GROMACS .gro file of C-alpha atoms in nm:
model
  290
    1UNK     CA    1  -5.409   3.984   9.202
    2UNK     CA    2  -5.364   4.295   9.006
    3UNK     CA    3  -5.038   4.473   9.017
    4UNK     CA    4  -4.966   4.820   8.804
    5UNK     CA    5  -4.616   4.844   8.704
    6UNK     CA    6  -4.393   5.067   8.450
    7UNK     CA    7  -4.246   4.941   8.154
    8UNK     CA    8  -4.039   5.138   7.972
    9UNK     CA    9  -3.979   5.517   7.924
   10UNK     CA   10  -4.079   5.729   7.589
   11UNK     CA   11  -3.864   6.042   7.569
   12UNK     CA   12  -3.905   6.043   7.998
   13UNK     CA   13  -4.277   5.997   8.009
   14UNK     CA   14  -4.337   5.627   8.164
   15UNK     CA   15  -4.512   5.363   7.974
   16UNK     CA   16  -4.757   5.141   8.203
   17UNK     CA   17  -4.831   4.791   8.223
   18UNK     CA   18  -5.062   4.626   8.411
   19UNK     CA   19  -5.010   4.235   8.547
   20UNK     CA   20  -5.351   4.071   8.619
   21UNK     CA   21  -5.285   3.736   8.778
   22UNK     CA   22  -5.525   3.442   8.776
   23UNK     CA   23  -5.606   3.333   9.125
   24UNK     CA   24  -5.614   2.937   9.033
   25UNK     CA   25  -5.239   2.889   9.027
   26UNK     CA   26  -5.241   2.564   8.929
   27UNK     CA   27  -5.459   2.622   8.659
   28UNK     CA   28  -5.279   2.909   8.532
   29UNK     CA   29  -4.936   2.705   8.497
   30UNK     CA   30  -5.157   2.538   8.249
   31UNK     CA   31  -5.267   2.800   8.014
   32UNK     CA   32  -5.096   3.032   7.801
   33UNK     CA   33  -5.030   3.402   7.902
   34UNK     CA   34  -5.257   3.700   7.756
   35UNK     CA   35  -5.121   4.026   7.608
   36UNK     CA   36  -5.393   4.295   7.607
   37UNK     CA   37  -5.379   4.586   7.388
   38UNK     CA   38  -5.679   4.865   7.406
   39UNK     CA   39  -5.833   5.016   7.095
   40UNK     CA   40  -5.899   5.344   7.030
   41UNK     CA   41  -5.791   5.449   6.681
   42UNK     CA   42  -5.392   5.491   6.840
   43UNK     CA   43  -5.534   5.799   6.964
   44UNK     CA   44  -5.734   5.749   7.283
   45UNK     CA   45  -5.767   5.410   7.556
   46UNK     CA   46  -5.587   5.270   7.811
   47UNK     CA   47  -5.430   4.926   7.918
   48UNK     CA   48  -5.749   4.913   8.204
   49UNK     CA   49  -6.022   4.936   7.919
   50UNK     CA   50  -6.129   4.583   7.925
   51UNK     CA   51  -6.427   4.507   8.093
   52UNK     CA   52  -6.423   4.358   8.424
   53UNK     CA   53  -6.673   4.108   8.336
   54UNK     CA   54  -6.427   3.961   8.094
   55UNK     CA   55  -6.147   3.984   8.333
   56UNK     CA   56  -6.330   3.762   8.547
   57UNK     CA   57  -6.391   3.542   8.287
   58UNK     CA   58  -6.061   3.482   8.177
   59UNK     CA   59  -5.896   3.453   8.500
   60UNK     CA   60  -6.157   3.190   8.563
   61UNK     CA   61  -6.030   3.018   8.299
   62UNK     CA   62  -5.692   3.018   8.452
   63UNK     CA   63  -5.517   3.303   8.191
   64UNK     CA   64  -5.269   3.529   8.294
   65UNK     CA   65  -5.322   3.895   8.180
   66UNK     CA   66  -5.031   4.140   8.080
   67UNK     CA   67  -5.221   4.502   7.927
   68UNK     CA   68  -5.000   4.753   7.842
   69UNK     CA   69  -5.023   5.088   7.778
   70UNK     CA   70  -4.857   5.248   7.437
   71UNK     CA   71  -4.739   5.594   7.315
   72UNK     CA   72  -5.064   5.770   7.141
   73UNK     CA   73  -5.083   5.919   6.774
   74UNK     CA   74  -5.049   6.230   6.672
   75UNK     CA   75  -4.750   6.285   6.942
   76UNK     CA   76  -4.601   6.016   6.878
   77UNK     CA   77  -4.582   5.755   6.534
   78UNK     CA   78  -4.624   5.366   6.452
   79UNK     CA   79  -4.280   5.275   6.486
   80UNK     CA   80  -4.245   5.422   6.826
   81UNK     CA   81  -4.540   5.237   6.946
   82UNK     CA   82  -4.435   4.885   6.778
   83UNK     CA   83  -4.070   4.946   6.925
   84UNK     CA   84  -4.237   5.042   7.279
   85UNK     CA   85  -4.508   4.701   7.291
   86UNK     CA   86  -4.189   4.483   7.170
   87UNK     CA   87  -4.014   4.646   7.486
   88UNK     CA   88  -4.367   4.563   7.703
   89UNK     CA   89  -4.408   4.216   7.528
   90UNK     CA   90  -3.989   4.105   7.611
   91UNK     CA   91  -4.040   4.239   7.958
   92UNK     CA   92  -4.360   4.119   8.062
   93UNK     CA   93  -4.232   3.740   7.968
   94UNK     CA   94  -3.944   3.828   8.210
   95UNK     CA   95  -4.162   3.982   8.505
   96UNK     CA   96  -4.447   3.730   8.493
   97UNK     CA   97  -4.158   3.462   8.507
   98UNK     CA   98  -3.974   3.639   8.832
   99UNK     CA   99  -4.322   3.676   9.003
  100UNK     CA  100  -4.472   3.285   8.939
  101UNK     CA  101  -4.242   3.087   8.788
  102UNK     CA  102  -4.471   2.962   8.560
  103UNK     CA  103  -4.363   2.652   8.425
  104UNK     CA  104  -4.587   2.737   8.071
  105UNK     CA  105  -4.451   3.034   7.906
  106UNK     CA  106  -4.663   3.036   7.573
  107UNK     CA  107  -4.849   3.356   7.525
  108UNK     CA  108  -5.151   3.518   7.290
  109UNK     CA  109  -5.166   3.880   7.156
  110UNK     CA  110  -5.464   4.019   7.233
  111UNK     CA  111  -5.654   4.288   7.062
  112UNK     CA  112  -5.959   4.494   7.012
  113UNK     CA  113  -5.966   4.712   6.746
  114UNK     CA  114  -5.656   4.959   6.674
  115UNK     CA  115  -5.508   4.718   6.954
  116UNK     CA  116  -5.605   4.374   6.746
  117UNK     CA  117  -5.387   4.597   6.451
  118UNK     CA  118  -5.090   4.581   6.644
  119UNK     CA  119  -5.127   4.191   6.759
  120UNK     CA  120  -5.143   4.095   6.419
  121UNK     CA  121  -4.881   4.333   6.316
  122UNK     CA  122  -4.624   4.194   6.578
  123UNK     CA  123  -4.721   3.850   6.565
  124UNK     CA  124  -4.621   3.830   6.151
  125UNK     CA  125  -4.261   3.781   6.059
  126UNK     CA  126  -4.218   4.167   6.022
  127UNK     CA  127  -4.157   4.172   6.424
  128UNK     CA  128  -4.115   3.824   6.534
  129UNK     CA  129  -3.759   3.782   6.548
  130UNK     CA  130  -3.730   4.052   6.777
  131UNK     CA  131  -3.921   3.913   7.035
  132UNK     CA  132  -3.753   3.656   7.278
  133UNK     CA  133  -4.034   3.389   7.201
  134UNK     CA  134  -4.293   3.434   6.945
  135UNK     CA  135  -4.658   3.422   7.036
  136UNK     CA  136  -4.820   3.127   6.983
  137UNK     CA  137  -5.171   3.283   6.852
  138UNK     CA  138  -5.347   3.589   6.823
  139UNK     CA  139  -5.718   3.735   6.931
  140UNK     CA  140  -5.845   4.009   6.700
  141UNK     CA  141  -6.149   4.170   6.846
  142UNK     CA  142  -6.276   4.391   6.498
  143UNK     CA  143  -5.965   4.473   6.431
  144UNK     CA  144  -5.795   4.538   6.078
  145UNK     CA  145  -5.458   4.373   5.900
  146UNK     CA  146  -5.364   4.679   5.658
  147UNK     CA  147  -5.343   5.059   5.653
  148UNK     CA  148  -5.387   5.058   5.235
  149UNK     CA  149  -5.776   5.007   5.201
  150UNK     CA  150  -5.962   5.240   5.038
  151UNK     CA  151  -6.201   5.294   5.332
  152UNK     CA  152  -5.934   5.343   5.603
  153UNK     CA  153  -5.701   5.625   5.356
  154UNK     CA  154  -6.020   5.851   5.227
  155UNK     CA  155  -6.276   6.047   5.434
  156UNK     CA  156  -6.546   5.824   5.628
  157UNK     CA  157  -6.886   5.794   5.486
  158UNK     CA  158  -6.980   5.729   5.860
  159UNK     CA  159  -6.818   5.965   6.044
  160UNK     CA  160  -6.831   6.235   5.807
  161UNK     CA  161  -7.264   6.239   5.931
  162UNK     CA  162  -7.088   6.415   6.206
  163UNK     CA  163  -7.058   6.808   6.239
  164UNK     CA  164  -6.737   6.888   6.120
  165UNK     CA  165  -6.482   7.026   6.342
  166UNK     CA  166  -6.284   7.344   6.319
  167UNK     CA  167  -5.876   7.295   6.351
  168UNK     CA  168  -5.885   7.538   6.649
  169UNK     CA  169  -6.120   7.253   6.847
  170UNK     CA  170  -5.845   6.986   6.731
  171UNK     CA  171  -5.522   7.163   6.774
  172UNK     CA  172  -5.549   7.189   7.114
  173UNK     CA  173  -5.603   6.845   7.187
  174UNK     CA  174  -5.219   6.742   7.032
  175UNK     CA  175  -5.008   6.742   7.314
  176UNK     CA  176  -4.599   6.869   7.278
  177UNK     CA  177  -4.470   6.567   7.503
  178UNK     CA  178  -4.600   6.198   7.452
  179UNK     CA  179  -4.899   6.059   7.621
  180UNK     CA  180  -4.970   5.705   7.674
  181UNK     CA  181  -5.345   5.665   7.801
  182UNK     CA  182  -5.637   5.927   7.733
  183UNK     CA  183  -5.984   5.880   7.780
  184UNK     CA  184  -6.225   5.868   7.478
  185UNK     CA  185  -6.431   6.192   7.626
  186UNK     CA  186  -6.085   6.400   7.568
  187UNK     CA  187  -5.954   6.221   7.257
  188UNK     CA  188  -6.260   6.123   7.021
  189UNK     CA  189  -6.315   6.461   6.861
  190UNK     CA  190  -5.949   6.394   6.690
  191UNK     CA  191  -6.007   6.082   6.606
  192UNK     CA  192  -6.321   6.170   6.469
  193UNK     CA  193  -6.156   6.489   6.211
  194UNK     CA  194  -5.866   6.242   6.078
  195UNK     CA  195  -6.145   6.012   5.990
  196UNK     CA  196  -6.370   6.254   5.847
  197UNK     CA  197  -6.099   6.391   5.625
  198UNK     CA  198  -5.944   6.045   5.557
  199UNK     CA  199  -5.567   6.171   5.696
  200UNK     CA  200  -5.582   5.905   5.992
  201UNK     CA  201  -5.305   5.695   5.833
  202UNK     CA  202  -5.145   5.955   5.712
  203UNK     CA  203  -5.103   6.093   6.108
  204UNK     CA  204  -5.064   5.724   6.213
  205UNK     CA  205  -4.712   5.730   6.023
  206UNK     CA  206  -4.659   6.077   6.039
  207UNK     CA  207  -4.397   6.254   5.743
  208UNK     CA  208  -4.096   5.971   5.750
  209UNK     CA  209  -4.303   5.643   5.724
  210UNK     CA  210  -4.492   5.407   5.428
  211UNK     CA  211  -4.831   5.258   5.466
  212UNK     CA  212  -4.678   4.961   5.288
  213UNK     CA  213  -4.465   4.883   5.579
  214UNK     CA  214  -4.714   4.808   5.815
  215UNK     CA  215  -4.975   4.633   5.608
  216UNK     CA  216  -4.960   4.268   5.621
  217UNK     CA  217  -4.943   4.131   5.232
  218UNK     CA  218  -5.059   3.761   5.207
  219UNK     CA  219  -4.728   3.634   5.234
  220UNK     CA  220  -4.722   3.761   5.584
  221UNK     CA  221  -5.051   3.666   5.637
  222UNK     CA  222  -4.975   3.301   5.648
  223UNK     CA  223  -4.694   3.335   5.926
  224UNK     CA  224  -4.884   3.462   6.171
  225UNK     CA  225  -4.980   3.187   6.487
  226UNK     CA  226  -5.340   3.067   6.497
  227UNK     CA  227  -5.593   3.371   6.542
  228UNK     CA  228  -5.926   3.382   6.661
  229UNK     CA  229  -6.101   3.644   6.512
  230UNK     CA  230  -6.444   3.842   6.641
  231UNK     CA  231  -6.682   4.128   6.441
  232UNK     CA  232  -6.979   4.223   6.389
  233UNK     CA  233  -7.209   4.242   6.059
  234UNK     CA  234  -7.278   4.594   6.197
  235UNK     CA  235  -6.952   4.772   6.232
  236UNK     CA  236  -6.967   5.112   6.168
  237UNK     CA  237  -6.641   5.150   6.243
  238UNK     CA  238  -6.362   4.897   6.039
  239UNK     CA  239  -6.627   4.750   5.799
  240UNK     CA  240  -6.685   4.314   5.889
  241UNK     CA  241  -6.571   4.227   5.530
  242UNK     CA  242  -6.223   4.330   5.717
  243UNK     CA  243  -6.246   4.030   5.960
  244UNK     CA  244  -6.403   3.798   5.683
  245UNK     CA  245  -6.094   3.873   5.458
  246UNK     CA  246  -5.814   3.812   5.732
  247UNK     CA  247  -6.008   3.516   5.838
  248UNK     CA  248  -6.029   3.400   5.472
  249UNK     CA  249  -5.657   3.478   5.404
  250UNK     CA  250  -5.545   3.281   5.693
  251UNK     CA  251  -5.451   2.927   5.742
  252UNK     CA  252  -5.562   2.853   6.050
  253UNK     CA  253  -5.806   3.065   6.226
  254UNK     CA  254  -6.133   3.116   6.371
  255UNK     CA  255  -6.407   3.330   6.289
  256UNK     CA  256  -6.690   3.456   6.548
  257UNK     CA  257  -6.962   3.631   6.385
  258UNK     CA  258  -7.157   3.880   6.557
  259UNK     CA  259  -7.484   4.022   6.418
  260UNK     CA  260  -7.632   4.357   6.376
  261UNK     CA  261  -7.417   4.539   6.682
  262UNK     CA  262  -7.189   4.844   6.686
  263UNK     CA  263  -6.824   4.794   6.608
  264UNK     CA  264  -6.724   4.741   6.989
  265UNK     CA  265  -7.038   4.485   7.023
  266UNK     CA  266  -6.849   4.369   7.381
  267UNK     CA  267  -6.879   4.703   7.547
  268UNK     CA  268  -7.248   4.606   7.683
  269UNK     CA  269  -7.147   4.380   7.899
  270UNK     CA  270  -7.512   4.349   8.020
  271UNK     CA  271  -7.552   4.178   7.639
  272UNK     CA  272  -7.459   3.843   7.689
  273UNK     CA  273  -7.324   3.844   7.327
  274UNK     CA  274  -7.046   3.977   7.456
  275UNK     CA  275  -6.939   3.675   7.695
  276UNK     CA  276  -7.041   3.471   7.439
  277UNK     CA  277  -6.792   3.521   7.250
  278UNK     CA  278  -6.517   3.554   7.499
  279UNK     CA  279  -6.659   3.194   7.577
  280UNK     CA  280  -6.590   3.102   7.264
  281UNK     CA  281  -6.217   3.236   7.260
  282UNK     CA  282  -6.150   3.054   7.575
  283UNK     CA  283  -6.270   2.736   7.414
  284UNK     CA  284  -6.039   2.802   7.110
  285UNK     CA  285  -5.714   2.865   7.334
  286UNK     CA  286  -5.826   2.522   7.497
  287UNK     CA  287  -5.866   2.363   7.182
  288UNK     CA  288  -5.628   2.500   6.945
  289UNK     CA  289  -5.363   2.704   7.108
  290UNK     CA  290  -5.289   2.542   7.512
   0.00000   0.00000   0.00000
């Protein structure tokens, strides 16, 4: 069952959420609830990104999904969206718990990419006493832990190969009100100029906030939940020595390595590297989390 809600309201634009339930009741009273947060550099995505084929997989497995949408960079900054997925992650809890009354009300923050950013960020003890329960793990598909490396505050090797593009091709894409979903065909060419001129984070936080504040130090690190963590060798994107470190940093975690595919190696979902290792999260929830 699939049913599309709202959440919460940024300055009167509604925030979406959508509530995936697993069809095995039973099962699902077992397992742990799933928090899905898209990618897309906090500039483009939405909640309804994730594959179907690993839908199916996880509601095999008996897992509850909860995706919600978030206010999008440049319109809006971090601590709106953080404020806004606390919101989602208090009230999805409450919803899930009116609509099944699920006896097991654990959950996971799940990520991919910019979205595995904000798991780990809101599972650490920056954010978790303002949740009303704190996750009990984390999934960070290539995903990052810091906005102060090197490679993430100057221009991209990688993406600077690309043309360069004028302001007056950008400019228009910046909305005045917020927006909360935008597909990558709209959105990519401005994610693609704050990367090539390295002012990403700096439009991430816009004038008023510190890089410092939302990068996890090592003393954070270690009070995050169990994570499971997935990359590939390959990423062009947020470089696999990120993963490595995290995984390396943490206490308890697991690390899936990938080889040799693109940063977003699950988005061929004819590869069956990609259910591989969604395979191999389920069997970690199983193992280390349920």
């Amino acid at each position: 069952m699939k049913l599309d809600k709202y959440y919460t309201k940024i300055h009167g634009v509604d925030v979406g959420a959508t509530i995936f339930l697993a069809p095995n009741r039973a099962l699902a009273d077992t397992q742990p609830t799933l928090f899905y947060f898209h990618g897309g550099g906090l500039i483009y995505g939405s909640r309804l990104d994730l594959p179907q084929t690993y839908l199916n997989q996880l509601q095999a497995a008996g897992f509850d999904l909860i995706a919600l949408d978030y206010p999008l960079i440049p319109e809006c900054h971090l601590d709106t969206i953080l404020n806004c997925l606390i919101s989602g992650i208090n009230w999805g809890l409450d919803e899930l718990q009116t609509l099944t009354y699920k006896k097991k009300n654990n959950y996971l923050l799940f990520g991919r990419s910019a979205g595995a950013y904000l798991a780990l960020l809101l599972s650490s003890s920056l954010y978790q006493e303002r949740l009303d329960r704190k996750p009990c793990g984390v999934i960070s598909f290539y995903g990052y832990y810091s906005l102060l490396d090197r490679g993430l505050l100057s221009p991209s090797y990688y993406y600077q190969q690309y043309p360069t593009l004028p302001d007056q091709m950008i400019l228009p894409l910046i909305k005045k009100e917020p927006i909360t979903s935008a597909p990558i065909e709209q959105r990519f060419p401005l994610y693609l100029a704050y990367r090539q001129t390295g002012k990403w984070v700096t439009n991430i936080l816009g004038p008023n906030l510190n890089a410092t504040d939302f990068s996890l130090t090592d003393d954070q690190l270690v009070t995050l939940p169990p994570v499971f963590i997935a990359a590939s060798t390959g990423d062009q994107d947020v470089p696999f020595h990120y993963s490595k470190e995290l995984h390396d940093k943490l206490p308890n975690s697991q690390f899936y390595q990938v080889n040799q595919l693109p940063h977003d190696f699950d988005r061929d979902t004819t590869n069956p590297v990609g259910k591989d290792a969604y395979q191999a999260m389920i069997n970690w929830i199983n193992t280390h989390v349920s």
